[in-house]
mmCIF file of C-alpha atoms and ligand atoms in Angstrom:
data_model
loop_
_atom_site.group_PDB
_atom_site.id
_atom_site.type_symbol
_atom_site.label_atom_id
_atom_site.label_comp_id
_atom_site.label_asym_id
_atom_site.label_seq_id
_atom_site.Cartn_x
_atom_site.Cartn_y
_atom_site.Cartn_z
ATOM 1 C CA UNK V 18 10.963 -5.616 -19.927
ATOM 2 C CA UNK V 19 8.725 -4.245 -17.355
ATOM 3 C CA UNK V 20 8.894 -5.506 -14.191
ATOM 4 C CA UNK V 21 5.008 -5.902 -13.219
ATOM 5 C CA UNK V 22 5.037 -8.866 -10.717
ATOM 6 C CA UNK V 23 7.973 -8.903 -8.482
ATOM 7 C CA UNK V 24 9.203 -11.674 -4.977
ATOM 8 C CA UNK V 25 9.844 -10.698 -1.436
ATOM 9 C CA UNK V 26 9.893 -13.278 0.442
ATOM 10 C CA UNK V 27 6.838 -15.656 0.599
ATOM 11 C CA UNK V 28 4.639 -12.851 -0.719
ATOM 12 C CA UNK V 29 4.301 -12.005 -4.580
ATOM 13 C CA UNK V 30 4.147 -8.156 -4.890
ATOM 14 C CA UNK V 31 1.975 -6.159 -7.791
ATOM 15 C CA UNK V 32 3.498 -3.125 -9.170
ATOM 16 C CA UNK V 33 1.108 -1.318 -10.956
ATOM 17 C CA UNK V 34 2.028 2.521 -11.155
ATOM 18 C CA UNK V 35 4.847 4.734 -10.633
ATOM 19 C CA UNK V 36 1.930 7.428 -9.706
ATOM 20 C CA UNK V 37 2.337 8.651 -5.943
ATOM 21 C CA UNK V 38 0.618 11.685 -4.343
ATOM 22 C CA UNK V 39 3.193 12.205 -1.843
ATOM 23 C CA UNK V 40 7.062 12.899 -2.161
ATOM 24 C CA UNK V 41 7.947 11.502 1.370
ATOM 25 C CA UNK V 42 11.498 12.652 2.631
ATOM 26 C CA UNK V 43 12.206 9.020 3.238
ATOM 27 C CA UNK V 44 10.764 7.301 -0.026
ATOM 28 C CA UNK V 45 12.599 4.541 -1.336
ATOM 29 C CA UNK V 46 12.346 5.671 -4.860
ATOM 30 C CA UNK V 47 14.967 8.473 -4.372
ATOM 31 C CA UNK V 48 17.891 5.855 -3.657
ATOM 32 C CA UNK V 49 17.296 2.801 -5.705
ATOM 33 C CA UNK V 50 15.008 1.139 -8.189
ATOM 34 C CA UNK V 51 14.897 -2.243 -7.267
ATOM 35 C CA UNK V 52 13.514 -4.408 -4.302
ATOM 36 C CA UNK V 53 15.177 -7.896 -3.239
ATOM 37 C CA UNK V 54 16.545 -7.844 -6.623
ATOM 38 C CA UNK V 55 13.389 -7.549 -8.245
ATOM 39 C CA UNK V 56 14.634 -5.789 -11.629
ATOM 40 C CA UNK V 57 13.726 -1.543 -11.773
ATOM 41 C CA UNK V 58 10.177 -1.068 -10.577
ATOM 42 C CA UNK V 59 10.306 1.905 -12.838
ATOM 43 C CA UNK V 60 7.110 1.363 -15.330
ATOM 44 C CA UNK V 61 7.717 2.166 -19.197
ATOM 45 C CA UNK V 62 4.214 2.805 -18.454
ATOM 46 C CA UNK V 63 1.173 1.578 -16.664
ATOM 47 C CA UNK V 64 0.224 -2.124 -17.641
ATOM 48 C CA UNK V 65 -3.228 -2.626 -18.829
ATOM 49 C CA UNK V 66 -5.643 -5.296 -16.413
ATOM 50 C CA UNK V 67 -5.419 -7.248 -19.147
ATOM 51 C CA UNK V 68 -1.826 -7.706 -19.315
ATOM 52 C CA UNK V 69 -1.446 -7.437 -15.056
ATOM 53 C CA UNK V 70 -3.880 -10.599 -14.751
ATOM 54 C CA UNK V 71 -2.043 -12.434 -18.003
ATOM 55 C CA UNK V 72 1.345 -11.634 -15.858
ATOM 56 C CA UNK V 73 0.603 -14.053 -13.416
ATOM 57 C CA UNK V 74 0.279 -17.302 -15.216
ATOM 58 C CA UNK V 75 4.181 -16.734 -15.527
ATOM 59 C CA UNK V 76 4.695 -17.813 -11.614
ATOM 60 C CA UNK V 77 4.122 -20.855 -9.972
ATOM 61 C CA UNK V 78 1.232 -18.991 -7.529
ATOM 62 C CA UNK V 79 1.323 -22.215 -5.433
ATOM 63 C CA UNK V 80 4.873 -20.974 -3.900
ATOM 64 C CA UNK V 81 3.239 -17.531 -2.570
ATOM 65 C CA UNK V 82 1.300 -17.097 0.704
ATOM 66 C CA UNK V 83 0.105 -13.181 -0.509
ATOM 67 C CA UNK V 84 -0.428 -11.311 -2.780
ATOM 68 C CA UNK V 85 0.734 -7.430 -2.223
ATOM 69 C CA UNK V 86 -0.617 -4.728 -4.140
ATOM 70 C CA UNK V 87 2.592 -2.260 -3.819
ATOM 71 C CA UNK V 88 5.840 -1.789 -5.847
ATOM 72 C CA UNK V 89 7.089 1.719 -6.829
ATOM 73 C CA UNK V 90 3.920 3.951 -6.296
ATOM 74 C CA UNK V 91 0.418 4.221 -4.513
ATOM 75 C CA UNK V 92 -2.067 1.394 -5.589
ATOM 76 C CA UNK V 93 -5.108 3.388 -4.893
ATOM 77 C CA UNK V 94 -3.854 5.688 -7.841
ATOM 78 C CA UNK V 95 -4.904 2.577 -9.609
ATOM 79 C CA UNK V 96 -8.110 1.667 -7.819
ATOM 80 C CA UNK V 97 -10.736 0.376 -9.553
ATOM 81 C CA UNK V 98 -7.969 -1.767 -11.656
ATOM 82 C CA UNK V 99 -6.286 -2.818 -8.475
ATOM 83 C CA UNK V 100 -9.386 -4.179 -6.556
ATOM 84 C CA UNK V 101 -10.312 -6.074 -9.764
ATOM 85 C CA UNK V 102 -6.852 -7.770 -10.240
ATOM 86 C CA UNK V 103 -7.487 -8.453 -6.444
ATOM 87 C CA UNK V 104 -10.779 -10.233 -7.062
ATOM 88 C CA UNK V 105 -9.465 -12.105 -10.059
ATOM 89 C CA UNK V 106 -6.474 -13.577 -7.766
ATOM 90 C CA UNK V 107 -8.508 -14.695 -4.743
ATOM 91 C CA UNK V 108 -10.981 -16.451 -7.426
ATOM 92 C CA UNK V 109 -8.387 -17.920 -9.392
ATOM 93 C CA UNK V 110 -5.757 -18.247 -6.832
ATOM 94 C CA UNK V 111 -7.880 -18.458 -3.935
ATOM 95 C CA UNK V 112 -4.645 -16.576 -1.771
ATOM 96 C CA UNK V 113 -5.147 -13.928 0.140
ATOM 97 C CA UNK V 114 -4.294 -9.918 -0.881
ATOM 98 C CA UNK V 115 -3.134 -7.226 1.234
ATOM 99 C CA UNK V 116 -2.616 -3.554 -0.039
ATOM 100 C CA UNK V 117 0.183 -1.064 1.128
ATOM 101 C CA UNK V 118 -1.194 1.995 0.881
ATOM 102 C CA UNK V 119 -0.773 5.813 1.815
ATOM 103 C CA UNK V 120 -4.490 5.905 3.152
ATOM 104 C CA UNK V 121 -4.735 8.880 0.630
ATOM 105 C CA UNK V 122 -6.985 6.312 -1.748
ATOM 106 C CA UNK V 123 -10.151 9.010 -0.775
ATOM 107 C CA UNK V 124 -8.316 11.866 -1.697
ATOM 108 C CA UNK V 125 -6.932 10.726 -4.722
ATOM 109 C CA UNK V 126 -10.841 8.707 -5.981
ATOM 110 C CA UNK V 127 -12.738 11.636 -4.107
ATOM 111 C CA UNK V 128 -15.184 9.345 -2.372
ATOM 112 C CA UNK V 129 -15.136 6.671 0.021
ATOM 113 C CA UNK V 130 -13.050 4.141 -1.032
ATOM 114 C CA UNK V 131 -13.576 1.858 2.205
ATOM 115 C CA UNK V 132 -16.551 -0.167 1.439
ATOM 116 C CA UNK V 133 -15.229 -1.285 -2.088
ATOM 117 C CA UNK V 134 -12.423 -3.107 -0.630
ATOM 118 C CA UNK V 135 -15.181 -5.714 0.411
ATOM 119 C CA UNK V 136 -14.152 -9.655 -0.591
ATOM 120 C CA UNK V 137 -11.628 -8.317 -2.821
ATOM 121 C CA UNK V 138 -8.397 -7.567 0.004
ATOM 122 C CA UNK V 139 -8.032 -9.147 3.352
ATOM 123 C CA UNK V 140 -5.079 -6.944 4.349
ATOM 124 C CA UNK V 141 -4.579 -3.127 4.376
ATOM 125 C CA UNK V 142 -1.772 -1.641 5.856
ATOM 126 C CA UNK V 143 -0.914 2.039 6.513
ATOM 127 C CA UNK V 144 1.714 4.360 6.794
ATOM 128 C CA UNK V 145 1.299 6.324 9.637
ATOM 129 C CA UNK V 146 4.662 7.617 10.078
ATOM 130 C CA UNK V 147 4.295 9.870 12.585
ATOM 131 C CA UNK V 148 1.191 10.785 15.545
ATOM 132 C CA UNK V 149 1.687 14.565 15.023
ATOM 133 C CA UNK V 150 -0.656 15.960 11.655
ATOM 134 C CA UNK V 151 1.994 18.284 11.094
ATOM 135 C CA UNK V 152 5.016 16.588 11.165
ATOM 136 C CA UNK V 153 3.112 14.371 8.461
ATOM 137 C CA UNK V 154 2.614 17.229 6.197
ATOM 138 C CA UNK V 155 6.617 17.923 6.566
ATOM 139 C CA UNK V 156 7.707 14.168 5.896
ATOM 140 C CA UNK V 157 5.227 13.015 3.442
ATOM 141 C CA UNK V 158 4.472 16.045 1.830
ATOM 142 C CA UNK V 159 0.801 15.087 -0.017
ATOM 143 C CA UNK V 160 -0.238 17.342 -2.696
ATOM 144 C CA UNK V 161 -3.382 17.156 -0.603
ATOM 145 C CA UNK V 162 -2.032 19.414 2.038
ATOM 146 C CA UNK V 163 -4.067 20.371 5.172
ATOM 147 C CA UNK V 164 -6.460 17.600 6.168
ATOM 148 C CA UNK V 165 -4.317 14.795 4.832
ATOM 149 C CA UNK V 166 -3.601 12.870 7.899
ATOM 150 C CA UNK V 167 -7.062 13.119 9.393
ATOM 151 C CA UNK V 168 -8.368 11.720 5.809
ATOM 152 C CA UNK V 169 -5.648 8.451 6.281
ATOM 153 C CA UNK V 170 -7.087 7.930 9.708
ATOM 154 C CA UNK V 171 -11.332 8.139 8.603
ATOM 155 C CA UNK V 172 -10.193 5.770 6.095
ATOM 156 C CA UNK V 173 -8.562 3.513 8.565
ATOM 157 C CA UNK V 174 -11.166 3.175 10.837
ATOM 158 C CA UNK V 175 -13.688 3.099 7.855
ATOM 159 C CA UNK V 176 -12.061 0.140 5.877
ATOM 160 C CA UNK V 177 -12.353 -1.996 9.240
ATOM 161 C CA UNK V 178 -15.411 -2.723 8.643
ATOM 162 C CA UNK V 179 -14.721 -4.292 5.390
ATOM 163 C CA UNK V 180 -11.594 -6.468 5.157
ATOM 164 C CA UNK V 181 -10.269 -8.534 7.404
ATOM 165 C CA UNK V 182 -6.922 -6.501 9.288
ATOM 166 C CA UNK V 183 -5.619 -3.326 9.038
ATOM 167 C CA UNK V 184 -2.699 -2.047 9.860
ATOM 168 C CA UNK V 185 -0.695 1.203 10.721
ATOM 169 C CA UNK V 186 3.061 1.216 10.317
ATOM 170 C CA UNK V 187 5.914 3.042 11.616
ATOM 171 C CA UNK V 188 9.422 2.693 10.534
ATOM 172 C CA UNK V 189 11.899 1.622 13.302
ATOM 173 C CA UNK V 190 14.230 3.882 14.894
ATOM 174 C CA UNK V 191 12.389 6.916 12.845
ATOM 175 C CA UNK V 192 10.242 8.271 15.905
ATOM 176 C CA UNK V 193 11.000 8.295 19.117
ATOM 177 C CA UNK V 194 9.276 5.774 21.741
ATOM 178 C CA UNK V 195 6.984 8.317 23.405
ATOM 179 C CA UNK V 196 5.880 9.066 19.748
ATOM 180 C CA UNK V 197 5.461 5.399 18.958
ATOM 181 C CA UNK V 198 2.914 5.340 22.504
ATOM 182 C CA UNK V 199 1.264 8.015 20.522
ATOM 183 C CA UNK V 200 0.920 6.079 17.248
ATOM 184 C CA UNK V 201 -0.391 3.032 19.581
ATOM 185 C CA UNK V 202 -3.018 5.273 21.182
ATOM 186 C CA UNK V 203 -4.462 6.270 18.175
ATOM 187 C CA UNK V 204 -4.356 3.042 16.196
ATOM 188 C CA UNK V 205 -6.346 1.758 19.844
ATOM 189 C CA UNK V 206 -9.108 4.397 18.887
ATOM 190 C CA UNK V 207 -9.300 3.383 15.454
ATOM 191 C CA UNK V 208 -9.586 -0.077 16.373
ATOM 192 C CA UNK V 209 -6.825 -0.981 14.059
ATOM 193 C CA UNK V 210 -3.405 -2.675 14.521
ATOM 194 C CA UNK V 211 -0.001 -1.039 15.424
ATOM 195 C CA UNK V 212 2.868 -2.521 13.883
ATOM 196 C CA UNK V 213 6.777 -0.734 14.100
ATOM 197 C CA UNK V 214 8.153 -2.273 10.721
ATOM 198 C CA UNK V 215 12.103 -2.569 10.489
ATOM 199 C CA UNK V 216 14.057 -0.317 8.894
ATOM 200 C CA UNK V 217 14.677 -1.530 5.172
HETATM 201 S S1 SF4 O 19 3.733 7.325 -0.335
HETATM 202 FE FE1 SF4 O 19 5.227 5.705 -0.772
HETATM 203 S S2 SF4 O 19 5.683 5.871 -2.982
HETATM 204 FE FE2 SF4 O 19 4.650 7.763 -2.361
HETATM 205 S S3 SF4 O 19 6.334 9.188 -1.951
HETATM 206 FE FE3 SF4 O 19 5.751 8.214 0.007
HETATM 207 S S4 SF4 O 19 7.099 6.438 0.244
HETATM 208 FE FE4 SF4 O 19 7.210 7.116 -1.919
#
């Protein structure tokens, strides 16, 4: 059984694709294959729309606040089919959608992936990681290379403009606090939202 729709918390989380651009140092993938008990997040392979929408008359969606577009892999490897599972849950479900994402979507679709996001998610957040370009390319290690961070922020600061928050993340404890004024500084010029996640 493939594990498609998955609990944590309040929120119900959509795991769409294993498919990842990135081999961060720190990825979750390398140590376990579960979430909050969620059964493996490991795909047999990549559910169809089809069966991704038919998934979710199998919950009682009156017991989630959100629904996350996340799970083991990078949603925007999945975008087209990811924004339109969004729109079909805010019609049908009318709850609200957030997507945690890389920022690498415009790499990975090669354009500009901001303005479809439009009435489809009211939430993106971002892994930032780190302020230094650099030390990104080290950690998260995009297949992208050079340029990689700089294309996460212009997508930040571009998808503003069409949902409702977004968010950059750092993990707690990971950077130190003069790097974390860093991170804050350049979410401020964004004009985006700074958020230090725990350490899971
Ligand atoms: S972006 Fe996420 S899924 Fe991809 S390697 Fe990094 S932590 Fe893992």
């Amino acid at each position: 059984m493939m594990v498609i729709l998955y609990e944590v918390h309040s929120g119900l989380y959509v795991n769409m694709t294993n498919r990842c651009p990135c081999a961060c140092t720190f990825c979750l993938r390398q140590e376990k294959d579960e979430m909050d008990g969620s059964g493996s997040l490991w795909l047999d392979r990549e559910p169809t729309l089809d069966e991704i929408k038919a998934e979710f008359e199998k919950f009682d969606m009156t017991k989630y606040k959100e629904v996350v577009f996340c799970g083991f892999g990078e949603p925007t490897e999945r975008l087209y089919d990811m924004l339109e599972a969004a729109a079909f849950v805010k019609k049908k479900y009318d709850l609200p959608t957030r997507v945690n994402t890389n920022g690498l979507g415009d790499l990975i679709n090669g354009v500009d992936t901001a303005p479809l996001y439009e009435g489809k998610i009211d939430t993106v957040s971002i892994s930032l990681n780190t302020p230094d370009p650099q030390r990104y390319l080290e950690i998260v290690r995009p297949k992208f290379g050079e340029g990689s961070f700089e294309a996460m922020l212009k997508f930040a600061e571009n998808v503003k403009n069409y949902v409702g928050k977004v968010v950059m993340t750092t993990v707690s404890g990971t950077i130190s606090p003069a790097e974390e004024t860093l991170c804050r500084e350049i979410c401020n010029k964004l004009g985006v939202t700074y958020r230090i996640r725990a350490f899971e």
